[in-house]
PDB file of C-alpha atoms in Angstrom:
ATOM      1  CA  MET A   1     114.841  68.628  60.833  1.00  0.00           C
ATOM      2  CA  SER A   2     115.529  67.957  64.552  1.00  0.00           C
ATOM      3  CA  LYS A   3     118.453  70.417  64.509  1.00  0.00           C
ATOM      4  CA  GLY A   4     116.144  73.052  63.045  1.00  0.00           C
ATOM      5  CA  LEU A   5     113.549  72.476  65.788  1.00  0.00           C
ATOM      6  CA  LEU A   6     116.255  72.563  68.444  1.00  0.00           C
ATOM      7  CA  LEU A   7     117.576  75.843  67.017  1.00  0.00           C
ATOM      8  CA  LEU A   8     114.055  77.311  66.880  1.00  0.00           C
ATOM      9  CA  ALA A   9     113.338  76.260  70.502  1.00  0.00           C
ATOM     10  CA  SER A  10     116.678  77.710  71.647  1.00  0.00           C
ATOM     11  CA  LEU A  11     115.962  81.043  69.953  1.00  0.00           C
ATOM     12  CA  PHE A  12     112.500  81.135  71.552  1.00  0.00           C
ATOM     13  CA  ILE A  13     113.922  80.500  75.039  1.00  0.00           C
ATOM     14  CA  ILE A  14     116.649  83.108  74.598  1.00  0.00           C
ATOM     15  CA  SER A  15     114.147  85.750  73.433  1.00  0.00           C
ATOM     16  CA  ILE A  16     111.932  85.460  76.545  1.00  0.00           C
ATOM     17  CA  GLN A  17     112.271  88.547  78.714  1.00  0.00           C
ATOM     18  CA  PRO A  18     112.301  88.259  82.517  1.00  0.00           C
ATOM     19  CA  ALA A  19     109.366  89.646  84.477  1.00  0.00           C
ATOM     20  CA  SER A  20     110.002  93.184  85.599  1.00  0.00           C
ATOM     21  CA  ALA A  21     107.061  93.944  87.857  1.00  0.00           C
ATOM     22  CA  GLY A  22     107.788  95.574  91.185  1.00  0.00           C
ATOM     23  CA  LEU A  23     106.555  97.794  93.974  1.00  0.00           C
ATOM     24  CA  ASN A  24     107.232 101.044  92.131  1.00  0.00           C
ATOM     25  CA  ASN A  25     105.694 100.303  88.726  1.00  0.00           C
ATOM     26  CA  ASP A  26     102.233  99.640  87.352  1.00  0.00           C
ATOM     27  CA  LEU A  27     102.897  96.143  86.073  1.00  0.00           C
ATOM     28  CA  TYR A  28     100.842  93.192  87.261  1.00  0.00           C
ATOM     29  CA  ASP A  29     102.711  90.692  89.407  1.00  0.00           C
ATOM     30  CA  GLY A  30      99.961  88.913  91.322  1.00  0.00           C
ATOM     31  CA  ASN A  31      97.828  89.486  94.381  1.00  0.00           C
ATOM     32  CA  ILE A  32      99.287  92.607  96.003  1.00  0.00           C
ATOM     33  CA  PHE A  33      98.272  91.489  99.497  1.00  0.00           C
ATOM     34  CA  VAL A  34     100.255  88.261  99.201  1.00  0.00           C
ATOM     35  CA  VAL A  35     103.260  89.818  97.468  1.00  0.00           C
ATOM     36  CA  TYR A  36     103.561  93.184  99.253  1.00  0.00           C
ATOM     37  CA  ALA A  37     101.739  92.782 102.563  1.00  0.00           C
ATOM     38  CA  GLY A  38     102.331  89.103 103.324  1.00  0.00           C
ATOM     39  CA  ASN A  39      98.594  88.635 103.886  1.00  0.00           C
ATOM     40  CA  GLY A  40      96.563  86.585 101.420  1.00  0.00           C
ATOM     41  CA  SER A  41      93.593  86.334 103.792  1.00  0.00           C
ATOM     42  CA  LEU A  42      92.252  89.739 102.769  1.00  0.00           C
ATOM     43  CA  VAL A  43      90.902  88.735  99.370  1.00  0.00           C
ATOM     44  CA  PRO A  44      88.261  87.872  98.534  1.00  0.00           C
ATOM     45  CA  PRO A  45      86.253  89.582 101.288  1.00  0.00           C
ATOM     46  CA  ARG A  46      84.331  87.163 103.521  1.00  0.00           C
ATOM     47  CA  GLN A  47      81.013  88.942 103.008  1.00  0.00           C
ATOM     48  CA  THR A  48      79.382  91.327 100.579  1.00  0.00           C
ATOM     49  CA  LEU A  49      78.857  94.957 101.455  1.00  0.00           C
ATOM     50  CA  ALA A  50      75.079  94.381 101.610  1.00  0.00           C
ATOM     51  CA  GLN A  51      75.460  91.504 104.102  1.00  0.00           C
ATOM     52  CA  THR A  52      77.781  93.494 106.343  1.00  0.00           C
ATOM     53  CA  LEU A  53      75.573  96.591 106.305  1.00  0.00           C
ATOM     54  CA  ALA A  54      72.579  94.404 107.267  1.00  0.00           C
ATOM     55  CA  GLU A  55      74.551  93.066 110.260  1.00  0.00           C
ATOM     56  CA  HIS A  56      75.285  96.632 111.475  1.00  0.00           C
ATOM     57  CA  LYS A  57      78.985  95.894 111.594  1.00  0.00           C
ATOM     58  CA  PRO A  58      81.663  98.590 111.024  1.00  0.00           C
ATOM     59  CA  ILE A  59      83.260  98.346 107.588  1.00  0.00           C
ATOM     60  CA  PHE A  60      86.612  99.274 106.120  1.00  0.00           C
ATOM     61  CA  LEU A  61      86.262  99.388 102.331  1.00  0.00           C
ATOM     62  CA  ALA A  62      89.502  99.785 100.377  1.00  0.00           C
ATOM     63  CA  PHE A  63      89.498 100.172  96.601  1.00  0.00           C
ATOM     64  CA  TYR A  64      92.655  99.012  94.820  1.00  0.00           C
ATOM     65  CA  LEU A  65      94.152  97.641  91.600  1.00  0.00           C
ATOM     66  CA  ASP A  66      96.673  94.811  91.458  1.00  0.00           C
ATOM     67  CA  ASP A  67      98.620  96.677  88.756  1.00  0.00           C
ATOM     68  CA  SER A  68      98.825 100.063  90.487  1.00  0.00           C
ATOM     69  CA  SER A  69     102.052 101.090  92.212  1.00  0.00           C
ATOM     70  CA  ASP A  70     100.050 103.263  94.624  1.00  0.00           C
ATOM     71  CA  SER A  71      97.880 100.280  95.571  1.00  0.00           C
ATOM     72  CA  LYS A  72     100.950  98.066  95.939  1.00  0.00           C
ATOM     73  CA  ARG A  73     102.536 100.518  98.375  1.00  0.00           C
ATOM     74  CA  TYR A  74      99.255 100.857 100.291  1.00  0.00           C
ATOM     75  CA  ALA A  75      98.626  97.096 100.690  1.00  0.00           C
ATOM     76  CA  ILE A  76     100.638  96.974 103.940  1.00  0.00           C
ATOM     77  CA  SER A  77      98.399  99.673 105.459  1.00  0.00           C
ATOM     78  CA  ILE A  78      95.249  97.739 104.579  1.00  0.00           C
ATOM     79  CA  SER A  79      96.798  94.643 106.154  1.00  0.00           C
ATOM     80  CA  ARG A  80      97.603  96.636 109.273  1.00  0.00           C
ATOM     81  CA  VAL A  81      93.965  97.738 109.595  1.00  0.00           C
ATOM     82  CA  GLN A  82      92.988  94.065 109.487  1.00  0.00           C
ATOM     83  CA  GLU A  83      95.610  93.276 112.136  1.00  0.00           C
ATOM     84  CA  PHE A  84      93.979  95.645 114.618  1.00  0.00           C
ATOM     85  CA  TYR A  85      90.303  95.585 113.636  1.00  0.00           C
ATOM     86  CA  GLY A  86      89.768  92.419 111.577  1.00  0.00           C
ATOM     87  CA  ARG A  87      87.859  90.615 114.332  1.00  0.00           C
ATOM     88  CA  VAL A  88      85.389  93.413 115.090  1.00  0.00           C
ATOM     89  CA  ALA A  89      84.987  95.106 111.694  1.00  0.00           C
ATOM     90  CA  GLU A  90      84.641  93.794 108.162  1.00  0.00           C
ATOM     91  CA  ILE A  91      87.781  94.563 106.135  1.00  0.00           C
ATOM     92  CA  MET A  92      86.830  94.623 102.452  1.00  0.00           C
ATOM     93  CA  PRO A  93      89.493  95.259  99.812  1.00  0.00           C
ATOM     94  CA  ILE A  94      87.692  95.696  96.479  1.00  0.00           C
ATOM     95  CA  ASN A  95      89.553  95.375  93.192  1.00  0.00           C
ATOM     96  CA  VAL A  96      87.977  98.095  91.042  1.00  0.00           C
ATOM     97  CA  ASP A  97      88.281  95.851  87.983  1.00  0.00           C
ATOM     98  CA  SER A  98      85.666  93.611  89.634  1.00  0.00           C
ATOM     99  CA  ILE A  99      83.065  96.392  89.978  1.00  0.00           C
ATOM    100  CA  PRO A 100      80.430  95.860  87.276  1.00  0.00           C
ATOM    101  CA  LEU A 101      79.941  98.839  84.971  1.00  0.00           C
ATOM    102  CA  LYS A 102      76.461 100.297  85.515  1.00  0.00           C
ATOM    103  CA  GLN A 103      74.786 103.673  85.194  1.00  0.00           C
ATOM    104  CA  THR A 104      73.739 103.718  88.859  1.00  0.00           C
ATOM    105  CA  TYR A 105      74.595 101.701  91.932  1.00  0.00           C
ATOM    106  CA  ASP A 106      72.647 100.859  95.048  1.00  0.00           C
ATOM    107  CA  PRO A 107      74.138 102.077  98.380  1.00  0.00           C
ATOM    108  CA  THR A 108      74.699  98.397  99.242  1.00  0.00           C
ATOM    109  CA  GLU A 109      77.126  98.008  96.299  1.00  0.00           C
ATOM    110  CA  PRO A 110      80.802  99.027  96.404  1.00  0.00           C
ATOM    111  CA  GLY A 111      80.479 100.893  93.091  1.00  0.00           C
ATOM    112  CA  TYR A 112      78.250 103.445  94.822  1.00  0.00           C
ATOM    113  CA  TYR A 113      81.219 104.661  96.900  1.00  0.00           C
ATOM    114  CA  TYR A 114      84.015 104.377  94.330  1.00  0.00           C
ATOM    115  CA  SER A 115      85.173 107.807  93.135  1.00  0.00           C
ATOM    116  CA  GLY A 116      87.555 106.804  90.340  1.00  0.00           C
ATOM    117  CA  ALA A 117      90.961 106.722  92.065  1.00  0.00           C
ATOM    118  CA  VAL A 118      93.043 104.072  93.804  1.00  0.00           C
ATOM    119  CA  PRO A 119      93.720 103.578  96.550  1.00  0.00           C
ATOM    120  CA  GLN A 120      90.539 104.884  98.112  1.00  0.00           C
ATOM    121  CA  VAL A 121      89.361 104.207 101.667  1.00  0.00           C
ATOM    122  CA  VAL A 122      85.783 104.302 102.975  1.00  0.00           C
ATOM    123  CA  VAL A 123      84.977 103.623 106.641  1.00  0.00           C
ATOM    124  CA  PHE A 124      81.401 102.968 107.782  1.00  0.00           C
ATOM    125  CA  ASN A 125      80.205 103.071 111.378  1.00  0.00           C
ATOM    126  CA  LYS A 126      77.825 100.503 112.890  1.00  0.00           C
ATOM    127  CA  SER A 127      74.812 102.409 111.516  1.00  0.00           C
ATOM    128  CA  GLY A 128      76.142 102.185 107.955  1.00  0.00           C
ATOM    129  CA  GLU A 129      77.043 105.873 107.770  1.00  0.00           C
ATOM    130  CA  VAL A 130      80.246 106.868 105.991  1.00  0.00           C
ATOM    131  CA  VAL A 131      82.614 108.450 108.531  1.00  0.00           C
ATOM    132  CA  LEU A 132      85.718 108.565 106.306  1.00  0.00           C
ATOM    133  CA  ASN A 133      86.004 108.658 102.518  1.00  0.00           C
ATOM    134  CA  LYS A 134      89.434 109.595 101.159  1.00  0.00           C
ATOM    135  CA  LYS A 135      91.562 108.947  98.102  1.00  0.00           C
ATOM    136  CA  GLY A 136      95.273 108.228  98.124  1.00  0.00           C
ATOM    137  CA  GLN A 137      97.659 106.965 100.772  1.00  0.00           C
ATOM    138  CA  VAL A 138      95.430 107.552 103.816  1.00  0.00           C
ATOM    139  CA  PRO A 139      97.615 107.180 106.922  1.00  0.00           C
ATOM    140  CA  PHE A 140      96.797 104.271 109.234  1.00  0.00           C
ATOM    141  CA  GLU A 141      96.453 106.735 112.107  1.00  0.00           C
ATOM    142  CA  GLU A 142      93.570 108.530 110.380  1.00  0.00           C
ATOM    143  CA  ILE A 143      91.709 105.240 109.899  1.00  0.00           C
ATOM    144  CA  ASP A 144      92.579 104.168 113.441  1.00  0.00           C
ATOM    145  CA  ASP A 145      91.138 107.433 114.792  1.00  0.00           C
ATOM    146  CA  GLN A 146      87.801 106.693 113.108  1.00  0.00           C
ATOM    147  CA  PHE A 147      87.670 103.136 114.455  1.00  0.00           C
ATOM    148  CA  ARG A 148      88.583 104.409 117.923  1.00  0.00           C
ATOM    149  CA  LYS A 149      85.531 106.697 117.768  1.00  0.00           C
ATOM    150  CA  ILE A 150      83.307 103.876 116.468  1.00  0.00           C
ATOM    151  CA  PHE A 151      84.368 101.481 119.243  1.00  0.00           C
ATOM    152  CA  ASP A 152      84.619 104.192 121.919  1.00  0.00           C
ATOM    153  CA  LEU A 153      88.312 103.502 122.555  1.00  0.00           C
ATOM    154  CA  VAL A 154      90.747 105.877 124.208  1.00  0.00           C
ATOM    155  CA  PRO A 155      92.780 108.074 121.839  1.00  0.00           C
ATOM    156  CA  ARG A 156      96.200 106.867 120.748  1.00  0.00           C
ATOM    157  CA  THR A 157      99.019 108.353 122.840  1.00  0.00           C
ATOM    158  CA  GLU A 158     101.881 107.583 120.487  1.00  0.00           C
ATOM    159  CA  THR A 159     102.267 106.616 116.871  1.00  0.00           C
ATOM    160  CA  ALA A 160     104.484 103.784 115.712  1.00  0.00           C
ATOM    161  CA  GLN A 161     105.779 104.441 112.217  1.00  0.00           C
ATOM    162  CA  LEU A 162     104.669 101.794 109.742  1.00  0.00           C
ATOM    163  CA  LYS A 163     107.723 100.320 108.051  1.00  0.00           C
ATOM    164  CA  ARG A 164     107.809  97.910 105.128  1.00  0.00           C
ATOM    165  CA  ARG A 165     109.475  94.609 105.981  1.00  0.00           C
ATOM    166  CA  ALA A 166     112.003  92.985 103.690  1.00  0.00           C
ATOM    167  CA  PHE A 167     110.581  90.236 101.491  1.00  0.00           C
ATOM    168  CA  ASN A 168     112.530  87.526 103.355  1.00  0.00           C
ATOM    169  CA  GLU A 169     110.792  88.515 106.582  1.00  0.00           C
ATOM    170  CA  PHE A 170     107.418  87.583 105.035  1.00  0.00           C
ATOM    171  CA  SER A 171     108.690  84.101 104.229  1.00  0.00           C
ATOM    172  CA  SER A 172     110.255  83.560 107.644  1.00  0.00           C
ATOM    173  CA  GLU A 173     107.047  84.613 109.433  1.00  0.00           C
ATOM    174  CA  LEU A 174     104.975  82.197 107.367  1.00  0.00           C
ATOM    175  CA  ALA A 175     107.309  79.345 108.317  1.00  0.00           C
ATOM    176  CA  LYS A 176     106.637  79.840 112.055  1.00  0.00           C
TER     177      LYS A 176
END
């Protein structure tokens, strides 16, 4: 009897397949901001869209899915926006799976702005007006240009190319 159970357990362990999620596939492998951007502080957002609009604070709304390769590749860009503007604007990544299904949405709800694709970026100025609403891999520079207008900053003179760091670099930075 015990040999039979041992054989059954061994066959079960041998038949388990390794996880094969990665940056370039649509398999779920956890919070994309922790895994691919080295930044778990982005989710959940600190405030709701309604609260932030009431405070007349600029907003960066980013729609994503944890199991979308496009969202995984874009996570580093969202993290970079937080790096530069996280103290003066509300950075709100919204997992589209968390948007309740309704016929209509109020303009203070993220579902009002979602257009059915990920990633999608929406930038609001201090008055709550949408100044940028684009689908896909929106370049950081395009978002930066909008925030520079909102905060009345001088235009960027040069562009540093955003490069993905190796996974080991995330771990070494966290250890500092």
